Structures are given as structure tokens and as C-alpha cells.
PDB file of C-alpha atoms in Angstrom:
ATOM      1  CA  UNK A   1      28.216 189.148 140.157  1.00  0.00           C
ATOM      2  CA  UNK A   2      29.786 192.484 139.324  1.00  0.00           C
ATOM      3  CA  UNK A   3      26.833 194.392 140.801  1.00  0.00           C
ATOM      4  CA  UNK A   4      27.139 192.344 143.995  1.00  0.00           C
ATOM      5  CA  UNK A   5      30.878 193.065 144.212  1.00  0.00           C
ATOM      6  CA  UNK A   6      30.209 196.784 143.771  1.00  0.00           C
ATOM      7  CA  UNK A   7      27.516 196.743 146.472  1.00  0.00           C
ATOM      8  CA  UNK A   8      29.860 195.070 148.953  1.00  0.00           C
ATOM      9  CA  UNK A   9      32.789 197.320 148.016  1.00  0.00           C
ATOM     10  CA  UNK A  10      30.622 200.421 148.372  1.00  0.00           C
ATOM     11  CA  UNK A  11      29.400 199.416 151.819  1.00  0.00           C
ATOM     12  CA  UNK A  12      32.924 198.623 152.967  1.00  0.00           C
ATOM     13  CA  UNK A  13      34.235 201.955 151.655  1.00  0.00           C
ATOM     14  CA  UNK A  14      31.441 203.870 153.382  1.00  0.00           C
ATOM     15  CA  UNK A  15      32.291 202.244 156.722  1.00  0.00           C
ATOM     16  CA  UNK A  16      36.065 202.460 156.352  1.00  0.00           C
ATOM     17  CA  UNK A  17      36.448 198.685 156.162  1.00  0.00           C
ATOM     18  CA  UNK A  18      39.093 196.836 154.169  1.00  0.00           C
ATOM     19  CA  UNK A  19      38.147 193.762 152.163  1.00  0.00           C
ATOM     20  CA  UNK A  20      40.616 191.050 153.160  1.00  0.00           C
ATOM     21  CA  UNK A  21      39.219 188.223 151.029  1.00  0.00           C
ATOM     22  CA  UNK A  22      36.526 187.507 148.483  1.00  0.00           C
ATOM     23  CA  UNK A  23      34.658 184.242 148.130  1.00  0.00           C
ATOM     24  CA  UNK A  24      32.441 183.441 145.164  1.00  0.00           C
ATOM     25  CA  UNK A  25      30.063 180.535 145.521  1.00  0.00           C
ATOM     26  CA  UNK A  26      28.904 178.815 142.371  1.00  0.00           C
ATOM     27  CA  UNK A  27      26.415 176.589 144.177  1.00  0.00           C
ATOM     28  CA  UNK A  28      22.760 177.493 144.388  1.00  0.00           C
ATOM     29  CA  UNK A  29      21.435 179.482 147.333  1.00  0.00           C
ATOM     30  CA  UNK A  30      18.991 176.619 147.845  1.00  0.00           C
ATOM     31  CA  UNK A  31      21.793 174.373 149.105  1.00  0.00           C
ATOM     32  CA  UNK A  32      23.316 174.571 152.572  1.00  0.00           C
ATOM     33  CA  UNK A  33      26.461 172.537 151.796  1.00  0.00           C
ATOM     34  CA  UNK A  34      28.486 175.202 150.035  1.00  0.00           C
ATOM     35  CA  UNK A  35      32.280 175.001 150.291  1.00  0.00           C
ATOM     36  CA  UNK A  36      33.029 178.677 149.572  1.00  0.00           C
ATOM     37  CA  UNK A  37      30.540 179.782 152.206  1.00  0.00           C
ATOM     38  CA  UNK A  38      32.190 177.432 154.697  1.00  0.00           C
ATOM     39  CA  UNK A  39      35.599 178.946 153.864  1.00  0.00           C
ATOM     40  CA  UNK A  40      34.244 182.489 154.216  1.00  0.00           C
ATOM     41  CA  UNK A  41      32.627 181.746 157.576  1.00  0.00           C
ATOM     42  CA  UNK A  42      35.803 180.083 158.826  1.00  0.00           C
ATOM     43  CA  UNK A  43      37.948 183.043 157.787  1.00  0.00           C
ATOM     44  CA  UNK A  44      35.588 185.516 159.459  1.00  0.00           C
ATOM     45  CA  UNK A  45      35.664 183.471 162.635  1.00  0.00           C
ATOM     46  CA  UNK A  46      39.450 183.049 162.882  1.00  0.00           C
ATOM     47  CA  UNK A  47      40.236 186.645 161.915  1.00  0.00           C
ATOM     48  CA  UNK A  48      37.417 188.275 163.857  1.00  0.00           C
ATOM     49  CA  UNK A  49      36.181 189.709 160.580  1.00  0.00           C
ATOM     50  CA  UNK A  50      32.712 190.441 159.335  1.00  0.00           C
ATOM     51  CA  UNK A  51      31.101 188.501 156.518  1.00  0.00           C
ATOM     52  CA  UNK A  52      29.444 190.930 154.113  1.00  0.00           C
ATOM     53  CA  UNK A  53      27.035 189.780 151.410  1.00  0.00           C
ATOM     54  CA  UNK A  54      25.343 191.950 148.813  1.00  0.00           C
ATOM     55  CA  UNK A  55      21.871 190.541 149.407  1.00  0.00           C
ATOM     56  CA  UNK A  56      20.602 188.110 152.006  1.00  0.00           C
ATOM     57  CA  UNK A  57      18.805 186.033 149.378  1.00  0.00           C
ATOM     58  CA  UNK A  58      22.178 185.450 147.705  1.00  0.00           C
ATOM     59  CA  UNK A  59      23.445 183.842 150.892  1.00  0.00           C
ATOM     60  CA  UNK A  60      20.567 181.409 151.365  1.00  0.00           C
ATOM     61  CA  UNK A  61      16.866 181.027 150.759  1.00  0.00           C
ATOM     62  CA  UNK A  62      16.435 178.915 153.872  1.00  0.00           C
ATOM     63  CA  UNK A  63      15.309 181.001 156.859  1.00  0.00           C
ATOM     64  CA  UNK A  64      16.366 178.356 159.403  1.00  0.00           C
ATOM     65  CA  UNK A  65      19.841 178.224 157.847  1.00  0.00           C
ATOM     66  CA  UNK A  66      20.162 182.046 157.990  1.00  0.00           C
ATOM     67  CA  UNK A  67      18.993 182.090 161.613  1.00  0.00           C
ATOM     68  CA  UNK A  68      21.590 179.459 162.500  1.00  0.00           C
ATOM     69  CA  UNK A  69      24.333 181.614 160.968  1.00  0.00           C
ATOM     70  CA  UNK A  70      23.475 184.501 163.259  1.00  0.00           C
TER      71      UNK A  70
END
């Protein structure tokens, strides 16, 4: 987890972005019903923010699910 946090923080620093919230999901990437992901997506939507993840495979392993997010 620490390496993922550093990757996200580094990207945000390089682009001049401020991290407004951090969400850590303890559910498997195999599952689509993940409460922390739902909270993160909701926050990004209502604030106009950008959801940043360290690696796409950490977000989900389901291609259809990832496509639906876009």
C-alpha cells in the first residue's frame, strides 16, 4: 500500500494537483461491489475531481467494469 500511495502522491506532485481525500479498499479487485470505491467515485463526481489510482489492476481486474467507469 505504501508504494501505491507514493506513486499517486508523486504523480499528483508532478502535475501540481492536491490530494483532497484518500480511499483504501480492503476488498479484492475481483469484486465490483466495493464500498470505498463507490465513495471515491462519488466524491470525484460531486467535487469535479479526478480519481487517481496507482495501477489499473488495483482498481479492477474486470475489463467491462473498467470500461463502464470511463
